[in-house]
CSV table of C-alpha atoms in Angstrom, one decimal:
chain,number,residue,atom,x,y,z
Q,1,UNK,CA,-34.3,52.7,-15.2
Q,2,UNK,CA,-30.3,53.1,-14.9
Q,3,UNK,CA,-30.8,53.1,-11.2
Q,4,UNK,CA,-33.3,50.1,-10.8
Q,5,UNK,CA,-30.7,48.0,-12.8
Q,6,UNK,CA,-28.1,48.9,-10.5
Q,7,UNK,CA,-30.1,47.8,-6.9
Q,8,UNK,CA,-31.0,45.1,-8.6
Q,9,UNK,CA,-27.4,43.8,-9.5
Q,10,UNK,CA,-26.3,44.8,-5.7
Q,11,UNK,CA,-29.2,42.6,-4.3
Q,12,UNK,CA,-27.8,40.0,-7.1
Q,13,UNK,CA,-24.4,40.0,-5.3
Q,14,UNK,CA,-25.4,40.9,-1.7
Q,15,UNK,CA,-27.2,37.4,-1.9
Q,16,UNK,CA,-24.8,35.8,-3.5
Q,17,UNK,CA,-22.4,36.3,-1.3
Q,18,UNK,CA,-25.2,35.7,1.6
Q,19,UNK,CA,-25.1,31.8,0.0
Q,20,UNK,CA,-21.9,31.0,-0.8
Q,21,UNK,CA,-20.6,28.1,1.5
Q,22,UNK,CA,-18.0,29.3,4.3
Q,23,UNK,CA,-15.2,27.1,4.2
Q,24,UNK,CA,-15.8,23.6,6.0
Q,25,UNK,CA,-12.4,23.6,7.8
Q,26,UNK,CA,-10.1,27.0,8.4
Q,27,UNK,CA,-6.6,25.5,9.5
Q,28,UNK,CA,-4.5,22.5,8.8
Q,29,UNK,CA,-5.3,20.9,12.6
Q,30,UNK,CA,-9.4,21.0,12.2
Q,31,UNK,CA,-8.7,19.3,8.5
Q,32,UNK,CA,-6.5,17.0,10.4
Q,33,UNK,CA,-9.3,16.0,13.1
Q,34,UNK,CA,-11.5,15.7,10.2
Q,35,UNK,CA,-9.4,13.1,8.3
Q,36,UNK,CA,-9.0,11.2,11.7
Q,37,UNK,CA,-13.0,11.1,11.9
Q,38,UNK,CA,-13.7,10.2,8.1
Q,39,UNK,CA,-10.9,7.4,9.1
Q,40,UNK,CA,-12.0,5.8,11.5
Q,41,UNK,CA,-11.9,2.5,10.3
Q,42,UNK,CA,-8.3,2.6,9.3
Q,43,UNK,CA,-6.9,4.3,12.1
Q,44,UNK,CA,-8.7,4.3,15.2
Q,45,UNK,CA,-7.7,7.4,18.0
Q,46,UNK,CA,-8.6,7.4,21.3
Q,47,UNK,CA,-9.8,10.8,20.8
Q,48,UNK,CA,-12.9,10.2,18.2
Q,49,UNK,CA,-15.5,8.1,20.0
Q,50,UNK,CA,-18.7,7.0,18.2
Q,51,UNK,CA,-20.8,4.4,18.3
Q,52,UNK,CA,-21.6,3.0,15.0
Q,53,UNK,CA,-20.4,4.2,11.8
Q,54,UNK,CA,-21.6,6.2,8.9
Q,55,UNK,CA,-22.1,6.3,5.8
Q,56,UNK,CA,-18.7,8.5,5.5
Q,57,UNK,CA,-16.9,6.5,7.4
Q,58,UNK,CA,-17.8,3.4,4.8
Q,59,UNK,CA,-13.9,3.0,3.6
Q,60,UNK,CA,-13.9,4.6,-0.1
Q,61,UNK,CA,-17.4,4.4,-0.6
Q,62,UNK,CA,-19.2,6.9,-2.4
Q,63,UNK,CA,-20.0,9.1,0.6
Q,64,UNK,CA,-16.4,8.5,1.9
Q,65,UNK,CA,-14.5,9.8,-1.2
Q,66,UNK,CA,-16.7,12.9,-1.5
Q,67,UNK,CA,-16.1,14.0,1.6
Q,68,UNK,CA,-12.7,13.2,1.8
Q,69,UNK,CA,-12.2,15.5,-1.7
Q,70,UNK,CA,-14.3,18.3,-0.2
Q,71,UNK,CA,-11.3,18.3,2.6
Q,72,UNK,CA,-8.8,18.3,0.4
Q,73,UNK,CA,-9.9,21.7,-1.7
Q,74,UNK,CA,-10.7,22.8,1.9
Q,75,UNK,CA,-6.7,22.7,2.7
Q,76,UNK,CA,-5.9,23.5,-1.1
Q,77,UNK,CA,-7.7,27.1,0.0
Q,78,UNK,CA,-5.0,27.6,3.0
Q,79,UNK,CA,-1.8,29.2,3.6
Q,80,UNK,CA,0.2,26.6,4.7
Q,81,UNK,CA,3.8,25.8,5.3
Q,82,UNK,CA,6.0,24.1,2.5
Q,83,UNK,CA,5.7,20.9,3.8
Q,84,UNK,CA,2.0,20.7,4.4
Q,85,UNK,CA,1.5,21.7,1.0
Q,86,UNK,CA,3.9,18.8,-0.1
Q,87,UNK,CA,1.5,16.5,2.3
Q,88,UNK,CA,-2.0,17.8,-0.1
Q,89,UNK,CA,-0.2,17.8,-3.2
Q,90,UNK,CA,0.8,13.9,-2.5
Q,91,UNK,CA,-2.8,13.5,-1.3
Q,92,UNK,CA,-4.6,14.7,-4.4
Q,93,UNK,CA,-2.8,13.5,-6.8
Q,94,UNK,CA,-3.5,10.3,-5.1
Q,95,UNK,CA,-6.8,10.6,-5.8
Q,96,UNK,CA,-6.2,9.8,-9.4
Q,97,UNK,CA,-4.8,6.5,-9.0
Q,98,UNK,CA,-6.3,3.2,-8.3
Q,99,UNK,CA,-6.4,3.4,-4.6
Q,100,UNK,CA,-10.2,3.8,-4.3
Q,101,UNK,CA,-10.9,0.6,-6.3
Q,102,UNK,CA,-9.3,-1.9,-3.1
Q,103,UNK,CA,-11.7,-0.7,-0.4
Q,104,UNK,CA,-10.5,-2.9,2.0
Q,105,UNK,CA,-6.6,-1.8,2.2
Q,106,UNK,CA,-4.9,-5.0,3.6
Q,107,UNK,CA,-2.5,-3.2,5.7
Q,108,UNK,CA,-5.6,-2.8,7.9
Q,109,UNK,CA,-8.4,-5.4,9.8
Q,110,UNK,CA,-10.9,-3.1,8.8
Q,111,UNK,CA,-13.7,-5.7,9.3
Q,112,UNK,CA,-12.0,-5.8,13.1
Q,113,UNK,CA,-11.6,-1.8,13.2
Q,114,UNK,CA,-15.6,-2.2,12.5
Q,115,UNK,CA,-16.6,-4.5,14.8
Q,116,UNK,CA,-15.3,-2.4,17.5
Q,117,UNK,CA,-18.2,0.0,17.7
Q,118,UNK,CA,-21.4,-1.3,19.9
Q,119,UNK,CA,-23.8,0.0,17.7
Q,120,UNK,CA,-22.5,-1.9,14.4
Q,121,UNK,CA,-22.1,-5.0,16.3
Q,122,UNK,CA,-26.0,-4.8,17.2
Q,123,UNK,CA,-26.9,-3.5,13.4
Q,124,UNK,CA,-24.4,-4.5,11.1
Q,125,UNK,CA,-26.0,-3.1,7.6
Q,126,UNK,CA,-23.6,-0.5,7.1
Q,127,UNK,CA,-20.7,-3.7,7.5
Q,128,UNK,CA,-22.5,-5.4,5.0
Q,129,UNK,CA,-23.3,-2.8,2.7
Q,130,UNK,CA,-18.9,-2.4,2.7
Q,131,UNK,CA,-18.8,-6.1,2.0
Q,132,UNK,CA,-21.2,-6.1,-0.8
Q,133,UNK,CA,-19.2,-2.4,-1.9
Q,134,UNK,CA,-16.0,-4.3,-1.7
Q,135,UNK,CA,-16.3,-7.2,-3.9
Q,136,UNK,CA,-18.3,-5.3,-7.0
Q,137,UNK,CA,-15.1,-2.7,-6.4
Q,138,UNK,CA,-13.0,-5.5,-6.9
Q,139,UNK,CA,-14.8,-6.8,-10.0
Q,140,UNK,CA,-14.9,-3.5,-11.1
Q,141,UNK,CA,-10.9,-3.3,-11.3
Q,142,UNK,CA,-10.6,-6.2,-12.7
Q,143,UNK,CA,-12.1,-4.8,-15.7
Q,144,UNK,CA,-9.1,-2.1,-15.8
Q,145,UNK,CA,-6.4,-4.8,-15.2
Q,146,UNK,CA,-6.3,-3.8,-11.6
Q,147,UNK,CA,-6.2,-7.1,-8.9
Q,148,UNK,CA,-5.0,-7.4,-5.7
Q,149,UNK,CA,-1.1,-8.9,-5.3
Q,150,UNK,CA,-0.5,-12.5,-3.6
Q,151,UNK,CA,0.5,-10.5,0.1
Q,152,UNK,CA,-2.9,-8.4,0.1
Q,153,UNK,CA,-4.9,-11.4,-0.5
Q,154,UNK,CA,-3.6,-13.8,2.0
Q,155,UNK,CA,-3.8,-10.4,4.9
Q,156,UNK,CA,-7.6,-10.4,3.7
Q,157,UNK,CA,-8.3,-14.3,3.8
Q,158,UNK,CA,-7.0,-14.1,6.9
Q,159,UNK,CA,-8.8,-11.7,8.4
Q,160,UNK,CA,-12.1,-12.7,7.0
Q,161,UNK,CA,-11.4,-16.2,8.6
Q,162,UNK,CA,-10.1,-15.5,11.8
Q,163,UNK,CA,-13.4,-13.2,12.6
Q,164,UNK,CA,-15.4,-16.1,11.5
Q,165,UNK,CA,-13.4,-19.2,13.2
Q,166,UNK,CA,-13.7,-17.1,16.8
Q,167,UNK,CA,-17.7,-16.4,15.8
Q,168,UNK,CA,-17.6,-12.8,16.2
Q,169,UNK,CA,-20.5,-12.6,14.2
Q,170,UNK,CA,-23.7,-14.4,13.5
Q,171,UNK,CA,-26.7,-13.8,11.8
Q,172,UNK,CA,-27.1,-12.2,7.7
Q,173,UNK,CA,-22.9,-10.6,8.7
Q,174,UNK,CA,-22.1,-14.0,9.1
Q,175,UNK,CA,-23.7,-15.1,5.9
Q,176,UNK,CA,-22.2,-12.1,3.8
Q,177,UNK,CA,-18.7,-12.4,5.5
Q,178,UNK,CA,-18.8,-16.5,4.4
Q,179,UNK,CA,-20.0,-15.4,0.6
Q,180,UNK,CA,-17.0,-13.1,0.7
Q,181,UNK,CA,-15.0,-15.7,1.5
Q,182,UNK,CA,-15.9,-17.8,-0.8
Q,183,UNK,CA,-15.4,-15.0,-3.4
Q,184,UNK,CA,-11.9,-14.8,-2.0
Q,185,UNK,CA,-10.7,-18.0,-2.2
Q,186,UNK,CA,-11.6,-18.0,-5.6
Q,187,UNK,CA,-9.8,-15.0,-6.6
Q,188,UNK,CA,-6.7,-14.7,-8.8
Q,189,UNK,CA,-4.6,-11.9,-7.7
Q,190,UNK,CA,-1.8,-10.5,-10.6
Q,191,UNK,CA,1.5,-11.6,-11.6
Q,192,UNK,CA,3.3,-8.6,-9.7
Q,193,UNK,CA,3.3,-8.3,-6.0
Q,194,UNK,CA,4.7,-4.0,-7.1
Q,195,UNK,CA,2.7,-1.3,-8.4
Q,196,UNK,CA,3.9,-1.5,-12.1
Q,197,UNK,CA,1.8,-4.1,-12.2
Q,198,UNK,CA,-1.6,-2.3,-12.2
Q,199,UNK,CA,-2.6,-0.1,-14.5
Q,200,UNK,CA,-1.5,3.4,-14.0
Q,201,UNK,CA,0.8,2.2,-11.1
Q,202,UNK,CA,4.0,3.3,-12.7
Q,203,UNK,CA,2.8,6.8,-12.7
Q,204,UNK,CA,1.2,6.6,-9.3
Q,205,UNK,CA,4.6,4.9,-7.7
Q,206,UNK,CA,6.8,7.5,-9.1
Q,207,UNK,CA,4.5,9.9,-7.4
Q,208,UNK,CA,4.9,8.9,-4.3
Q,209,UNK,CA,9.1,8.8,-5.0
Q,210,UNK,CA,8.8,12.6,-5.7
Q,211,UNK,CA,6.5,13.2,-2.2
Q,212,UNK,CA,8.7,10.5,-0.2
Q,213,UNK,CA,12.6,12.0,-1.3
Q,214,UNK,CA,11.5,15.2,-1.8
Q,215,UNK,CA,13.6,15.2,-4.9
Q,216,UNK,CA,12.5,14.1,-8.6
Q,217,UNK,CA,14.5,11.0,-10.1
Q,218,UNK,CA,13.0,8.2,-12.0
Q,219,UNK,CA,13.1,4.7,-10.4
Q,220,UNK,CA,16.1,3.8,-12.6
Q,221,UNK,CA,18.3,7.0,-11.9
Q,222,UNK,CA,17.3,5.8,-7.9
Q,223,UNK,CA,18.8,2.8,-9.1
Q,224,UNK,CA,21.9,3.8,-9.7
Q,225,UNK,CA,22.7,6.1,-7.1
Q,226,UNK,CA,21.3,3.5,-4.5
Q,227,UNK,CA,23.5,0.9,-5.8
Q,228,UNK,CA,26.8,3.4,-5.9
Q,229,UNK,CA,26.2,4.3,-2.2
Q,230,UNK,CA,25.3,0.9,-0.9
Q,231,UNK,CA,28.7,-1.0,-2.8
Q,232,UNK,CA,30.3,1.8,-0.3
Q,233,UNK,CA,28.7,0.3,2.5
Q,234,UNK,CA,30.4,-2.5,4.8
Q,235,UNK,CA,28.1,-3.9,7.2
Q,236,UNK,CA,29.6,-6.0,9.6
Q,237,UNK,CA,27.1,-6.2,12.0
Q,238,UNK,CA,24.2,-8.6,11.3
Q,239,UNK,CA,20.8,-6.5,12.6
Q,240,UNK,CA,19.3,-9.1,14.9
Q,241,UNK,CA,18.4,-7.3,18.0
Q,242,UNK,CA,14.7,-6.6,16.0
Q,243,UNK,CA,11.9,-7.5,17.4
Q,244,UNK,CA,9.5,-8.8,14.6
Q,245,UNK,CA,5.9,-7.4,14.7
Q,246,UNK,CA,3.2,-9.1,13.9
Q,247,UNK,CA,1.4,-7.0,12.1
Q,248,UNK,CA,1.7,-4.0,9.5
Q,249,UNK,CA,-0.9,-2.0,11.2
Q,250,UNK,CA,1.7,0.7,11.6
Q,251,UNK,CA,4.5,0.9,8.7
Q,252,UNK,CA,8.3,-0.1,9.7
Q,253,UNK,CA,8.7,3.5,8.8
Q,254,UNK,CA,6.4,5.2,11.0
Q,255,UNK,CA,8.1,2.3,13.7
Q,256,UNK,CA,11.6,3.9,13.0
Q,257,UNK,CA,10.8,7.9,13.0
Q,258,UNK,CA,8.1,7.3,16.1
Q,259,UNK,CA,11.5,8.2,18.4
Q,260,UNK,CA,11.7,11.7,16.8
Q,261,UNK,CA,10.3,14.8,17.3
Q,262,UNK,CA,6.4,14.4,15.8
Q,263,UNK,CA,5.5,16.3,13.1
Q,264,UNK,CA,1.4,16.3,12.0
Q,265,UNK,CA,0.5,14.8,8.7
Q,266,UNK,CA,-2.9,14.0,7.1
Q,267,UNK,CA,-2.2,10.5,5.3
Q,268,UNK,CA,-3.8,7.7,7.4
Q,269,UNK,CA,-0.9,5.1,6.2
Q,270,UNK,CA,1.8,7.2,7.4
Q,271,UNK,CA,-0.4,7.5,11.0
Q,272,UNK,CA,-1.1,11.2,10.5
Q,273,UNK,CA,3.1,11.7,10.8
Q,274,UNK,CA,5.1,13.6,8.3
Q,275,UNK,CA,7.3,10.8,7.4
Q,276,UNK,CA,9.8,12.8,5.5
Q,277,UNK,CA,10.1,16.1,7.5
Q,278,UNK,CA,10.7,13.4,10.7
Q,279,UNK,CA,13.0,11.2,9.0
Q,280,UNK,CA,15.0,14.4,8.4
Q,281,UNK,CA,15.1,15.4,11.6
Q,282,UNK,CA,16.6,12.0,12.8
Q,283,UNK,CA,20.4,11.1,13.3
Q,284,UNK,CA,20.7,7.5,12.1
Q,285,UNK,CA,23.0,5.0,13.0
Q,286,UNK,CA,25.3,3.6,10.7
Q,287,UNK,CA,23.7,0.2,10.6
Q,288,UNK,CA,20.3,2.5,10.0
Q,289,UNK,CA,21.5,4.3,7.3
Q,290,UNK,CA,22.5,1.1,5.6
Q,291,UNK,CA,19.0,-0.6,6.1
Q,292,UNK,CA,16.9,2.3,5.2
Q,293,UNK,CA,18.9,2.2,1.8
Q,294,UNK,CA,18.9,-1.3,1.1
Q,295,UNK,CA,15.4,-0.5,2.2
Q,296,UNK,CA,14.7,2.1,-0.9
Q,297,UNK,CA,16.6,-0.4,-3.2
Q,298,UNK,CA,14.1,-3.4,-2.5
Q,299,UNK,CA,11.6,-0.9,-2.5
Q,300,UNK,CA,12.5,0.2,-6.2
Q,301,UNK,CA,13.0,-3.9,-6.9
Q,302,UNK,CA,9.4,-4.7,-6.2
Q,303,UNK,CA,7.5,-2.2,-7.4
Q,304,UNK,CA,9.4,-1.0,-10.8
Q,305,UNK,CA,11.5,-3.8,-11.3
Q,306,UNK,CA,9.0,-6.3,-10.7
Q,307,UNK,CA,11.2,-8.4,-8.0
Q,308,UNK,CA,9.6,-11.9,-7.0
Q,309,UNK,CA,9.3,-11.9,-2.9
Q,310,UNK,CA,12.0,-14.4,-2.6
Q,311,UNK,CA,14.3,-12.0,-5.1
Q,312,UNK,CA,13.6,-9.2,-2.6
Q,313,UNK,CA,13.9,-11.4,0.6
Q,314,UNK,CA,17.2,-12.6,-0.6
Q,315,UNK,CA,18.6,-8.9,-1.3
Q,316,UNK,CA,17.6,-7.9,2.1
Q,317,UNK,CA,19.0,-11.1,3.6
Q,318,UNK,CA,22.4,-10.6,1.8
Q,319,UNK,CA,22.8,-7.0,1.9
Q,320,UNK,CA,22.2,-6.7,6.0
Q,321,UNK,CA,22.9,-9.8,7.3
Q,322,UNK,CA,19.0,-10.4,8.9
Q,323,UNK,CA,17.3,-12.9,9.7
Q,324,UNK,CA,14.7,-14.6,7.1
Q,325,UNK,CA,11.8,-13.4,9.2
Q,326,UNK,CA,12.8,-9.7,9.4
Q,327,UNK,CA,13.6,-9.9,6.0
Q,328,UNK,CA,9.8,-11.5,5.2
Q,329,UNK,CA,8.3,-8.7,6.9
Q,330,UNK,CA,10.0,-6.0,5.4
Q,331,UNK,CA,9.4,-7.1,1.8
Q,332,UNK,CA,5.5,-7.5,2.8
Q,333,UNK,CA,5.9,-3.7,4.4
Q,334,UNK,CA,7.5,-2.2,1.6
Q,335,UNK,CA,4.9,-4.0,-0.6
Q,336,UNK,CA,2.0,-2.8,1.5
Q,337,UNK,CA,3.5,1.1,1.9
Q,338,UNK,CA,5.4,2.1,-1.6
Q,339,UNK,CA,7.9,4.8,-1.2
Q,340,UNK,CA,7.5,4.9,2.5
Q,341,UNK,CA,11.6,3.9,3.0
Q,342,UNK,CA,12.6,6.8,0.8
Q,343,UNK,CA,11.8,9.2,3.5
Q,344,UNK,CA,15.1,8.9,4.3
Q,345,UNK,CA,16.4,10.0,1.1
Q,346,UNK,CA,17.5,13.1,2.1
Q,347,UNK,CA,19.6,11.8,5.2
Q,348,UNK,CA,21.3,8.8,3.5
Q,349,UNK,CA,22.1,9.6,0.1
């Protein structure tokens, strides 16, 4: 008897073993490509090619989320260097915030990114099923005090109408993407244009301070010592010779650091770069030094301090000496990527 029970329990864990998964992705690079694939709408590479979209690649839908947490715990599982492990730390405790609730992150043309791909030209459900995803996500956070800011909803209106005014689609896409911009114009964003004023977005803001410096201070003790190193600072030089981009597909950041050595990263807003290990790297100019700090002190204006756009153009304006159109763009950058400018903590401070 004492010997049948013991085959029996080997068998057990012979075939358990036999079905436990294997690990989906075994180094930082293949969970990398994966994250490129699953973001295809975001960011699109040269090197992914596909022809239509699936359900996956729906931006934070169901399908999306699930398979972007089953990469996550896939790196979680690794031996990886310190600042990797920064990089998935940052990412899942990301998951906890609100992000998931804007499916259409206005940094992006998502609907454009979409349209790209032959096949979801020719069948567009999976475009509509977003749509339809995307406004009962956004009615869904309004019930948790969550709503889009003033900049985010004028980036979407104007997608939405510049695909329909050049009639880039027709048929039922057409008929959704005119409901949703009906539903738009009738939308009233929140007071704040920072993250203290969703729910949760204190917490999720000081989160990405920690990932972005490297170092743990609240917003307010990043107050202080911004404002200590910046009354040091004379800039004499007004920072003209910037050419304004049109568009925040790619963050001023990743703009300033794309000069340096790259370093891989997994987060699709900072282009799959590590932001701060670059910025690190990087011997700033004087005049650079002084705008990524008044940079970091805007950046702790909007989102903790609540600043008003024109308060934070008007900082920017008279702390560097730019023009009112760099200084428009920045606040909308550091409004659409929080944290981003204290990469440079390290190197400035």
């Amino acid at each position: 008897m004492y010997k049948t029970l013991s085959f029996l329990s080997l068998m057990c864990l012979f075939l358990a073993a036999c079905s436990k998964q294997p690990q989906p992705f075994t180094s930082f690079e293949d969970a990398q490509t994966a994250l490129k694939s699953l973001n295809t709408a975001l960011v699109q590479t040269k090197k992914i090619k596909i022809d239509t979209l699936t359900d996956e690649q729906l931006v934070f839908s169901d399908a999306y989320l699930a398979k972007r947490h089953a990469i996550y715990q896939s790196l979680m599982d690794m031996q990886l260097e310190s600042n990797q492990i920064a990089q998935v730390n940052y990412l899942v405790i990301a998951e906890r915030f609100p992000e998931r609730y804007f499916n259409w992150p206005a940094q992006i043309d998502v609907l454009e990114n979409m349209l790209a791909f032959d096949g979801t030209k020719h069948k567009p459900d999976n475009i509509i099923k977003w749509l339809k995803l995307t406004q009962d996500q956004l009615d869904s956070a309004k019930q948790s005090n969550l709503k889009l800011n003033k900049v985010e909803l004028s980036l979407l209106n104007s997608y939405v109408d510049e695909t329909l005014k050049n009639n880039k689609v027709q048929g039922a896409l057409q008929s959704h993407l005119r409901a949703f911009s009906v539903y738009l114009s009738n939308y009233k964003v929140r007071g704040s244009v920072g993250l203290r004023g969703l729910a949760n977005g204190s917490e999720w803001y000081q989160s990405k301070l920690n990932y972005f410096s490297g170092a743990v201070h609240s917003p307010l003790e990043w107050a202080s010592l911004l404002n200590k190193k910046i009354n040091m600072l004379k800039v004499t030089e007004s920072i003209s010779n910037v050419d304004v981009p049109k568009t925040h597909e790619y963050s001023f950041i990743v703009q300033v650091v794309k000069s340096s050595k790259q370093i891989p990263g997994l987060g699709w807003q900072s282009h799959y770069l590590d932001l701060p290990s670059m910025a690190a790297n990087m011997n700033a100019s004087a005049s650079n030094s002084a705008l990524m700090l008044v940079m970091m002190e805007t950046d702790v204006g909007i989102h903790y301090h609540a600043w008003t756009l024109p308060q934070a153009k008007v900082n920017l304006i008279k702390r560097l000496k730019i023009s009112p159109e760099f200084a428009q763009y920045l606040v909308e950058d550091i409004i659409l990527y929080p944290g981003q400018s204290f990469s440079f903590a390290s190197t400035t401070l």
